[in-house]
Coordinates of C-alpha atoms and ligand atoms in Angstrom, one line a residue:
M1496 CA 2.0 76.5 89.4
L1497 CA 1.7 77.8 85.5
F1498 CA 0.2 81.3 87.3
Q1499 CA 2.5 81.6 89.9
P1500 CA 5.0 84.1 88.1
A1501 CA 2.1 86.2 86.9
M1502 CA 0.4 85.9 90.2
L1503 CA 3.7 86.9 91.9
F1504 CA 4.0 89.7 89.3
G1505 CA 0.4 90.9 90.3
G1506 CA 1.2 90.7 93.9
L1507 CA 4.3 92.7 93.4
L1508 CA 2.7 95.3 91.3
L1509 CA -0.3 95.4 93.6
L1510 CA 2.1 96.1 96.7
A1511 CA 3.8 98.9 94.8
T1512 CA 0.3 100.6 93.8
M1513 CA -0.9 100.2 97.2
T1514 CA 2.4 101.6 98.8
A1515 CA 1.9 104.5 96.3
A1516 CA -1.8 104.8 97.4
Q1517 CA -1.0 104.6 100.8
W1518 CA 1.2 107.3 100.7
R1519 CA -1.2 109.3 98.7
G1520 CA -3.7 108.4 101.3
Q1521 CA -1.6 109.5 103.9
E1522 CA -0.8 112.5 102.2
A1523 CA -4.9 113.1 101.2
G1524 CA -5.3 112.7 105.0
R1525 CA -8.6 111.3 105.5
R1526 CA -9.7 110.4 101.9
R1527 CA -11.1 107.1 100.6
Q1528 CA -8.3 105.0 99.5
T1529 CA -9.0 103.3 96.0
H1530 CA -6.4 100.7 94.8
R1531 CA -6.4 99.7 91.0
V1532 CA -4.3 96.6 90.1
Q1533 CA -3.5 95.8 86.6
H1534 CA -3.6 92.0 85.7
G1535 CA -2.4 91.4 82.0
Q1536 CA -5.5 93.1 80.1
C1537 CA -7.6 93.1 83.3
S1538 CA -7.8 95.7 85.6
Y1539 CA -8.9 95.5 89.3
T1540 CA -10.2 98.2 91.5
F1541 CA -10.5 97.7 95.3
V1542 CA -12.0 100.0 97.7
L1543 CA -10.5 99.4 100.9
P1544 CA -11.5 100.6 104.5
E1545 CA -9.2 103.3 105.8
P1546 CA -6.6 102.4 108.1
E1547 CA -7.2 103.2 111.5
P1548 CA -5.1 105.8 112.6
C1549 CA -2.8 104.3 115.2
P1550 CA -3.8 106.4 118.4
L1551 CA -0.9 108.0 120.0
E1552 CA -0.7 107.5 123.7
P1553 CA -0.7 110.6 125.4
E1554 CA 1.2 109.2 128.4
A1555 CA 3.7 107.8 125.9
F1556 CA 4.1 110.7 123.6
G1557 CA 2.0 113.7 125.2
A1558 CA 0.7 115.9 122.4
P1559 CA 2.7 115.8 119.0
N1560 CA 3.0 119.5 119.6
S1561 CA 4.3 119.1 122.8
L1562 CA 6.7 116.2 121.6
Q1563 CA 8.1 118.8 119.1
R1564 CA 7.8 121.3 121.0
D1565 CA 9.5 119.3 124.4
L1566 CA 12.1 117.6 122.1
P1567 CA 15.2 119.2 122.9
A1568 CA 13.9 119.5 126.7
A1569 CA 12.9 116.0 126.9
G1570 CA 15.8 114.2 125.0
L1571 CA 15.8 111.6 127.8
H1572 CA 12.3 110.3 126.8
L1573 CA 13.5 109.9 123.0
G1574 CA 14.3 106.3 123.5
D1575 CA 10.9 105.3 124.4
W1576 CA 9.1 107.2 121.9
Q1577 CA 11.2 105.7 119.1
A1578 CA 10.1 102.1 120.7
R1579 CA 6.4 103.0 120.7
R1580 CA 6.9 104.3 117.0
V1581 CA 8.6 100.9 116.1
R1582 CA 5.6 99.0 117.7
Q1583 CA 3.3 101.2 115.9
L1584 CA 4.6 100.7 112.7
E1585 CA 5.1 96.9 113.5
K1586 CA 1.3 96.9 113.9
M1587 CA 0.5 98.8 110.9
L1588 CA 2.9 96.4 108.8
E1589 CA 1.1 93.2 110.6
N1590 CA -2.4 95.0 109.4
N1591 CA -1.0 95.6 105.8
T1592 CA 0.1 92.2 105.8
Q1593 CA -3.4 90.6 106.7
W1594 CA -4.9 93.0 104.4
L1595 CA -2.5 91.7 101.8
Q1596 CA -3.1 88.4 102.4
K1597 CA -6.9 89.0 102.1
L1598 CA -6.4 90.6 99.0
E1599 CA -4.3 87.7 97.7
R1600 CA -7.1 85.3 98.7
S1601 CA -9.8 87.2 97.5
I1602 CA -7.5 87.5 93.9
Q1603 CA -6.8 84.0 94.1
T1604 CA -10.5 83.0 94.1
S1605 CA -11.4 85.6 91.3
L1606 CA -8.8 84.5 89.2
R1607 CA -9.3 80.8 89.7
S1608 CA -13.2 81.0 88.8
E1609 CA -12.1 83.6 85.8
L1610 CA -9.3 81.1 84.7
A1611 CA -11.6 78.2 85.0
Q1612 CA -14.3 79.8 83.0
A1613 CA -11.4 81.0 80.5
Q1614 CA -10.5 77.5 80.4
Q1615 CA -13.8 76.2 79.8
H1616 CA -14.2 78.6 76.8
V1617 CA -11.0 77.7 75.5
V1618 CA -11.5 73.9 75.7
Q1619 CA -14.9 74.4 74.2
N1620 CA -13.8 76.3 71.5
Q1621 CA -10.9 74.3 70.9
T1622 CA -13.0 71.2 70.6
A1623 CA -15.4 72.8 68.3
T1624 CA -12.6 73.7 66.4
M1625 CA -11.1 70.2 66.8
L1626 CA -14.6 68.6 66.0
E1627 CA -14.5 70.7 62.6
L1628 CA -11.3 69.8 61.7
G1629 CA -12.1 66.3 62.5
T1630 CA -15.1 66.4 60.6
N1631 CA -13.1 67.7 57.7
L1632 CA -10.2 65.3 57.9
L1633 CA -12.7 62.5 58.2
N1634 CA -14.6 64.0 55.2
Q1635 CA -11.3 64.5 53.1
T1636 CA -10.0 60.9 54.5
T1637 CA -13.5 59.5 53.3
A1638 CA -13.1 61.0 50.0
K1639 CA -9.5 60.0 49.8
T1640 CA -10.4 56.4 50.7
R1641 CA -12.9 56.1 48.2
K1642 CA -10.4 57.6 45.6
L1643 CA -7.8 54.9 46.8
S1644 CA -10.5 52.3 46.6
D1645 CA -11.1 53.4 42.9
V1646 CA -7.3 53.2 42.2
E1647 CA -7.1 50.0 43.9
A1648 CA -9.8 48.3 41.8
Q1649 CA -8.3 50.1 38.8
V1650 CA -4.7 48.7 39.9
L1651 CA -6.4 45.3 40.7
N1652 CA -7.9 45.4 37.1
Q1653 CA -4.6 46.4 35.7
T1654 CA -2.8 43.8 37.4
S1655 CA -5.0 40.8 36.4
R1656 CA -4.7 41.8 32.9
M1657 CA -1.1 42.4 33.4
E1658 CA -1.0 38.8 34.7
I1659 CA -3.1 37.5 31.7
Q1660 CA -0.9 39.1 29.5
M1661 CA 2.4 37.5 31.5
L1662 CA 0.7 34.3 31.0
E1663 CA -0.1 34.4 27.4
T1664 CA 3.9 35.9 26.9
S1665 CA 5.1 32.9 29.0
L1666 CA 3.3 30.6 26.8
S1667 CA 4.3 32.0 23.6
T1668 CA 7.9 32.3 25.3
N1669 CA 7.7 28.5 25.8
K1670 CA 6.4 27.9 22.4
L1671 CA 9.1 29.9 20.8
E1672 CA 11.8 28.0 23.1
K1673 CA 10.4 24.7 21.6
Q1674 CA 10.8 25.9 18.2
L1675 CA 14.5 27.4 19.3
L1676 CA 15.3 24.0 20.6
L1677 CA 14.0 22.0 17.6
Q1678 CA 15.7 24.7 15.4
G1679 CA 18.7 24.1 17.6
H1680 CA 18.8 20.3 16.9
E1681 CA 18.1 21.0 13.1
L1682 CA 21.3 23.3 13.1
N1683 CA 23.3 20.6 14.8
R1684 CA 22.0 18.1 12.3
L1685 CA 22.7 20.3 9.5
Q1686 CA 26.3 21.3 11.0
G1687 CA 27.0 17.6 11.1
R1688 CA 26.1 17.4 7.5
N1689 CA 27.8 20.3 6.5
S1690 CA 31.2 19.6 8.5
A1691 CA 30.7 15.9 6.3
L1692 CA 30.3 17.7 3.1
E1693 CA 33.1 20.0 3.8
T1694 CA 35.4 16.9 4.6
R1695 CA 34.2 15.3 1.2
L1696 CA 34.7 18.8 -0.9
Q1697 CA 38.1 19.2 0.8
A1698 CA 38.9 15.5 -0.7
L1699 CA 37.3 16.4 -3.8
E1700 CA 39.5 19.4 -4.0
T1701 CA 42.6 17.8 -3.2
Q1702 CA 41.8 15.4 -6.0
Q1703 CA 40.9 18.3 -8.1
R1704 CA 44.2 19.9 -7.4
V1705 CA 46.3 16.5 -8.3
E1706 CA 44.3 15.9 -11.2
L1707 CA 45.0 19.9 -12.3
A1708 CA 48.5 19.4 -11.6
S1709 CA 48.7 16.1 -13.8
L1710 CA 46.7 18.0 -16.5
R1711 CA 49.1 20.8 -16.4
D1712 CA 52.2 18.3 -17.2
Q1713 CA 50.0 16.9 -19.8
R1714 CA 49.2 20.2 -21.5
E1715 CA 52.9 21.3 -21.5
R1716 CA 53.8 18.0 -23.0
L1717 CA 50.9 18.5 -25.6
R1718 CA 52.1 21.9 -26.3
H1719 CA 55.5 20.8 -26.8
Q1720 CA 54.6 18.3 -29.2
L1721 CA 52.1 21.1 -30.8
G1722 CA 55.2 23.0 -31.4
L1723 CA 56.9 19.8 -32.9
Q1724 CA 53.5 19.3 -35.1
S1725 CA 53.1 22.7 -36.2
G1726 CA 56.3 23.0 -38.1
A1727 CA 55.1 19.7 -40.0
L1728 CA 51.5 20.6 -40.3
A1729 CA 52.7 24.0 -41.9
G1730 CA 54.8 21.6 -44.2
L1731 CA 51.5 19.8 -44.7
E1732 CA 49.3 22.8 -45.4
R1733 CA 51.5 23.7 -48.1
S1734 CA 51.4 20.5 -49.8
L1735 CA 47.7 20.4 -49.4
R1736 CA 47.0 24.0 -50.8
A1737 CA 49.0 22.6 -53.7
L1738 CA 46.7 19.4 -54.1
G1739 CA 43.4 21.1 -52.8
G1740 CA 42.1 22.2 -56.2
N1741 CA 42.8 18.9 -57.2
A1742 CA 41.1 17.3 -54.3
S1743 CA 37.9 19.4 -54.0
S1744 CA 37.5 18.8 -58.0
L1745 CA 37.9 14.9 -57.1
Q1746 CA 35.2 15.3 -54.3
R1747 CA 32.7 17.0 -56.5
A1748 CA 33.4 14.4 -59.3
Q1749 CA 33.0 11.7 -56.6
R1750 CA 29.6 12.9 -55.4
Q1751 CA 28.2 13.3 -59.0
L1752 CA 29.7 10.0 -59.6
V1753 CA 27.6 8.7 -56.7
D1754 CA 24.5 10.4 -57.7
F1755 CA 24.7 9.5 -61.2
V1756 CA 25.1 5.6 -60.0
Q1757 CA 22.0 6.2 -57.7
R1758 CA 19.8 7.8 -60.6
L1759 CA 21.1 4.7 -62.8
V1760 CA 20.1 2.2 -60.2
H1761 CA 16.9 4.0 -60.0
V1762 CA 16.1 4.1 -63.8
A1763 CA 17.3 0.7 -64.0
A1764 CA 14.5 0.2 -61.2
Q1765 CA 11.8 2.1 -63.0
G1766 CA 12.6 0.2 -66.4
Q1767 CA 11.9 -3.0 -64.3
G1768 CA 8.7 -1.4 -63.3
R1769 CA 7.8 -0.2 -66.7
A1770 CA 8.5 -4.0 -68.0
S1771 CA 6.2 -5.0 -65.2
G1772 CA 3.6 -2.6 -66.1
R1773 CA 4.0 0.1 -62.9
A1774 CA 4.4 3.7 -63.3
P1775 CA 7.8 5.4 -62.6
E1776 CA 8.6 7.0 -59.2
P1777 CA 10.2 10.1 -58.9
V1778 CA 13.4 10.3 -56.8
F1779 CA 14.3 13.4 -54.7
Q1780 CA 17.2 14.4 -52.6
D1781 CA 15.3 16.8 -50.2
C1782 CA 12.2 18.6 -49.7
A1783 CA 13.4 21.5 -51.8
E1784 CA 13.6 19.2 -54.8
I1785 CA 10.0 17.9 -53.9
Q1786 CA 8.9 21.4 -53.6
R1787 CA 10.4 22.4 -57.0
S1788 CA 8.8 19.1 -58.6
G1789 CA 5.3 20.8 -57.9
A1790 CA 4.5 19.6 -54.3
N1791 CA 3.0 22.4 -52.2
A1792 CA 1.3 20.7 -49.1
S1793 CA 3.4 20.1 -46.1
G1794 CA 3.8 16.5 -44.9
V1795 CA 6.0 13.2 -44.9
Y1796 CA 7.8 12.4 -48.3
T1797 CA 10.2 9.9 -49.3
I1798 CA 13.7 11.0 -50.2
H1799 CA 16.7 9.1 -51.4
M1800 CA 19.9 10.7 -50.0
A1801 CA 23.5 10.3 -51.4
N1802 CA 25.4 7.7 -50.0
M1803 CA 22.2 6.1 -48.0
S1804 CA 21.3 2.8 -49.4
E1805 CA 17.8 3.0 -47.8
P1806 CA 15.1 6.0 -49.0
R1807 CA 14.0 7.7 -46.0
K1808 CA 10.8 9.5 -44.9
V1809 CA 10.8 13.0 -43.7
F1810 CA 8.6 15.5 -43.2
C1811 CA 8.4 18.5 -45.4
E1812 CA 7.6 21.9 -44.2
L1813 CA 6.6 23.4 -47.8
E1814 CA 4.6 26.2 -46.7
A1815 CA 6.0 28.6 -44.1
N1816 CA 8.7 30.4 -44.5
G1817 CA 9.1 29.9 -48.4
G1818 CA 9.1 26.1 -47.7
G1819 CA 11.4 23.7 -49.0
W1820 CA 12.4 22.9 -45.5
T1821 CA 13.3 19.3 -44.4
L1822 CA 12.9 18.6 -40.8
I1823 CA 15.8 16.8 -38.9
Q1824 CA 14.0 17.5 -35.4
R1825 CA 10.8 17.9 -33.9
R1826 CA 9.5 18.3 -29.8
E1827 CA 5.7 18.6 -29.5
K1828 CA 4.2 16.8 -26.7
G1829 CA 6.7 14.4 -25.2
S1830 CA 5.4 11.0 -26.7
V1831 CA 8.8 10.4 -27.8
S1832 CA 11.8 9.7 -25.8
F1833 CA 14.8 11.6 -26.3
Q1834 CA 17.1 9.6 -23.7
Q1835 CA 18.8 7.4 -26.6
G1836 CA 22.4 6.5 -26.9
W1837 CA 25.1 7.2 -29.8
K1838 CA 23.6 4.5 -32.3
E1839 CA 20.1 5.8 -32.1
Y1840 CA 21.0 9.5 -32.7
K1841 CA 23.0 8.2 -35.8
E1842 CA 20.5 6.3 -37.3
G1843 CA 17.5 8.5 -35.8
F1844 CA 14.2 7.7 -34.1
G1845 CA 10.4 8.7 -33.9
D1846 CA 7.9 9.2 -36.3
P1847 CA 8.4 11.9 -39.3
A1848 CA 4.8 12.7 -39.0
G1849 CA 5.1 13.3 -35.3
E1850 CA 8.2 13.6 -32.6
H1851 CA 11.3 12.8 -33.9
W1852 CA 15.0 13.0 -34.9
L1853 CA 15.9 12.5 -38.5
G1854 CA 19.7 11.0 -37.6
N1855 CA 23.0 12.3 -37.5
E1856 CA 24.4 10.3 -40.5
A1857 CA 21.3 11.4 -42.9
V1858 CA 22.2 15.3 -41.8
H1859 CA 25.7 14.7 -42.6
Q1860 CA 25.1 13.1 -45.9
L1861 CA 22.5 15.8 -46.7
T1862 CA 24.6 18.7 -45.5
S1863 CA 27.8 17.5 -47.0
R1864 CA 26.3 17.2 -50.5
A1865 CA 25.6 21.2 -50.9
A1866 CA 25.7 24.3 -48.7
Y1867 CA 22.5 24.0 -46.3
S1868 CA 20.8 26.9 -44.1
L1869 CA 19.6 25.7 -40.7
R1870 CA 16.0 27.1 -39.0
V1871 CA 15.0 26.5 -35.3
E1872 CA 11.6 27.2 -34.4
L1873 CA 10.7 27.5 -30.6
Q1874 CA 7.5 28.1 -28.7
D1875 CA 7.4 28.7 -24.9
W1876 CA 4.4 27.5 -22.6
E1877 CA 3.0 31.1 -22.8
G1878 CA 2.1 30.8 -26.4
Q1879 CA 5.4 32.9 -27.5
E1880 CA 6.9 31.6 -30.8
T1881 CA 10.3 32.4 -32.1
Y1882 CA 13.0 31.4 -34.4
A1883 CA 17.0 31.2 -35.0
Q1884 CA 18.3 31.0 -38.4
Y1885 CA 21.8 30.0 -39.7
E1886 CA 23.0 31.0 -43.1
R1887 CA 25.3 27.9 -43.2
F1888 CA 25.0 25.1 -41.2
Q1889 CA 26.9 21.6 -41.7
L1890 CA 27.4 18.2 -39.7
G1891 CA 30.8 16.6 -39.9
S1892 CA 31.2 12.5 -40.2
E1893 CA 30.7 9.9 -37.8
G1894 CA 34.7 10.0 -37.3
Q1895 CA 34.8 13.7 -36.7
M1896 CA 31.8 13.1 -34.1
Y1897 CA 29.2 14.4 -36.1
R1898 CA 31.0 18.1 -35.3
L1899 CA 28.6 21.2 -35.7
S1900 CA 29.7 23.8 -38.0
L1901 CA 27.5 27.5 -38.3
S1902 CA 27.7 30.8 -39.4
G1903 CA 25.7 33.7 -40.3
Y1904 CA 23.1 33.9 -37.2
S1905 CA 19.8 35.9 -37.3
G1906 CA 16.3 35.4 -35.7
S1907 CA 14.5 36.5 -32.8
A1908 CA 15.2 34.0 -29.9
G1909 CA 17.8 36.4 -28.5
D1910 CA 20.6 38.8 -29.9
Q1911 CA 22.9 35.9 -29.8
S1912 CA 23.1 32.6 -30.9
S1913 CA 22.2 29.7 -28.2
L1914 CA 24.1 27.1 -30.5
P1915 CA 27.8 27.3 -30.6
M1916 CA 29.0 29.4 -33.3
K1917 CA 32.7 27.8 -32.8
G1918 CA 31.2 24.6 -33.5
A1919 CA 30.9 21.4 -31.2
N1920 CA 31.0 17.8 -31.3
F1921 CA 28.1 15.5 -30.8
S1922 CA 27.6 13.8 -27.3
T1923 CA 25.1 11.0 -25.9
R1924 CA 25.2 9.6 -22.8
D1925 CA 27.3 6.8 -24.0
A1926 CA 29.7 9.1 -26.0
D1927 CA 31.2 12.0 -24.2
N1928 CA 32.8 14.4 -26.6
D1929 CA 32.2 17.7 -24.7
E1930 CA 34.6 20.0 -23.4
C1931 CA 33.9 19.3 -19.8
F1932 CA 35.5 17.1 -17.4
C1933 CA 31.9 15.9 -16.6
K1934 CA 29.7 14.1 -18.9
C1935 CA 27.1 16.8 -20.3
A1936 CA 24.9 14.1 -22.0
Q1937 CA 24.4 12.7 -18.6
M1938 CA 23.8 15.9 -16.8
M1939 CA 21.6 17.5 -19.4
S1940 CA 20.1 14.3 -20.6
G1941 CA 19.5 13.7 -24.7
G1942 CA 22.1 14.0 -27.1
W1943 CA 23.3 17.5 -28.6
W1944 CA 26.3 19.4 -29.4
F1945 CA 27.7 20.2 -25.6
V1946 CA 30.1 22.2 -24.9
A1947 CA 30.6 22.4 -21.2
C1948 CA 28.0 22.2 -21.1
G1949 CA 26.4 25.0 -23.3
L1950 CA 23.3 27.4 -23.7
S1951 CA 20.9 25.1 -25.3
N1952 CA 19.6 21.5 -25.5
L1953 CA 16.5 21.0 -27.6
N1954 CA 16.9 16.9 -27.1
G1955 CA 16.5 17.1 -23.3
I1956 CA 13.6 16.0 -21.2
Y1957 CA 10.0 17.1 -22.1
Y1958 CA 8.5 18.7 -18.9
P1959 CA 4.8 19.1 -19.1
S1960 CA 3.3 22.5 -18.2
G1961 CA 3.6 23.5 -14.7
Y1962 CA 6.8 21.3 -14.2
H1963 CA 8.8 23.3 -16.8
L1964 CA 10.5 25.5 -14.6
R1965 CA 13.9 25.3 -13.0
K1966 CA 14.8 22.4 -15.1
L1967 CA 18.3 22.2 -16.3
N1968 CA 17.8 19.2 -17.7
G1969 CA 14.8 20.3 -20.1
I1970 CA 14.5 21.5 -23.4
R1971 CA 16.7 24.7 -23.0
W1972 CA 17.4 27.7 -25.5
H1973 CA 19.1 30.0 -22.9
Y1974 CA 18.7 33.5 -24.9
F1975 CA 15.0 32.9 -25.3
R1976 CA 13.6 31.8 -21.7
G1977 CA 16.7 31.3 -19.7
P1978 CA 18.7 28.7 -18.5
S1979 CA 16.4 26.5 -16.6
Y1980 CA 12.9 26.8 -18.7
S1981 CA 11.9 23.9 -20.6
L1982 CA 10.3 24.8 -23.8
R1983 CA 6.9 23.4 -25.2
A1984 CA 7.5 22.6 -28.7
T1985 CA 10.5 22.9 -31.0
R1986 CA 11.3 22.2 -34.8
M1987 CA 14.8 22.0 -36.7
M1988 CA 14.7 22.2 -40.6
V1989 CA 17.3 22.4 -42.9
R1990 CA 17.2 23.9 -46.9
P1991 CA 19.8 24.3 -49.5
V1992 CA 21.4 27.8 -49.8
G1993 CA 19.4 29.9 -52.1
G1994 CA 17.4 26.8 -52.7
Ligands
CA4 CA1 33.2 15.4 -20.8

C-alpha cells in the first residue's frame, strides 16, 4: 500500500515516456524502440518489440495514395474509412494497454523483489544497529546499576550510621528530659520556698516600716529633748570649765593618794615579811615598770594595779618593739573559748602564758592611770605578719560600757584602722551595746567594740587552717585580710606613752 503512489507516479511517467517514445518511434519509422523509466534513483530501460503496423485493408482504403488522391472524389466512402481507422486505433490502444499491463506486472515483480531485498537489508542494518545500541545500553545500564548499587550501599551505611546517631541522640534527649523534669520539680519547690520567703520578707518589711515610723517619732521627741537639754548642757559646760582645773587636779591627787595607800600597804606587808625574815617583794603597776626595774626576758609577771585589790598575773613582752608591753589579749591555737559573757570579759579569762583576755576592768584601771598606747599584732595562715598601732588608747569604766577611745593610727595592717576611731561601746552576747538593731555579739560571736557591726573582731571563733575562709564570725581584721578571713594568731598589748 505504501508503494502505491510511487507506483502510480512511475506508471504515469512510464506512460508519458512511452507515448513520447512511441511518437519518436513512429517518427523514426521502423527503428527499434527503447523505453527508459525513472523510478526514484533507479532508472529502467526496456527494449520493447516494435508494434506491428496495422495492415491497411486494400479493399477498405485502397492504396493510401489512392485515398489521398481520390479523397475529393470518393467523399462518399469517407465515413467507412474513419470507422476503420477508429477500429485500428482501438486495436492499437488495446495492444498498448496489454503491453502496459505486462510492463506493470514486470515492474511490480522487479520492484517487489528489490523492495524485499532492501527491506531485508534495512532490517539487517537496523537490527545490527539496534543490537549495538542495545549492547551499549546494556553496558551503560550495567555500569550504572553497579554505581547505583555502590551508592545504595553507601546510603545504607550512612542510613544505619544516622540511625545509630539518632538512637544515641534520643537516649541523650531522654536523659536531658529527665534532668529537665527533675530541675522543673526543684524549681517548683524553690519557687514555693521563695514565695514563702517573700511573704515572710513582706511581713518583716511591714514590721520594720512600723518600727521605723515609731523610731522616727522617738527621734523627733529626742531631738526636741536634746534641744532643751543642749541649752542646759551649755550652761553646765560653762560651770564645768570653771571647775575643770580643780577637778583634774583632784583626780590626780586621788590617784596619787590611792597609789600612796597601796604602797603603804605593801610596805606594811614587807615590814611584816622582814619581821618574819622574808625578802621584800617589789611592786609594779605594769610591764614597763618591770622592764625599768631591770628585767629583760619576756614572760609572765605579777603586777599590782591601782584600784584593784588583787595582784594580777600578766604576760610582759620585754623584747620586741622596744619592750615594756603588757599583753591584754592573745589568740594562737584556739585552746581557750572566747564565747564568754559580760562578767568574764570584765574580769578576764584564760592563761596569761597562753591564750587569754586580761579583763576590761584591769585595762580600764591601767589606761586611766596614765596615757597608754595600743599595739595589735596579727598573723594569717599564709605566714604573713602585720601590726596596727594607736598612739592613744583608753577604756572607759563599766558604767561607760568600757567604751573604746583611740587616736593616732599607724601600722602595716591596712591604710585605715579596722578598729572604730570614733570609739565604740563593748558588747557581749548578754550585753548589747552596739549601734545595730541586731545583736552583733551574738551574730559575730565573742565580746568586742562592735559598731554595726564593724570591721574587726579579734575575739571571734577560732577556725583552724582550711576552715578559715568565708567566716563572718571568725577572727577578723578587715583591712588586713578582708571581711570573712579568720586569722591564725593575734596579740593586743599596751604600754605607757613614752614609756
Ligand atoms: Ca544592738
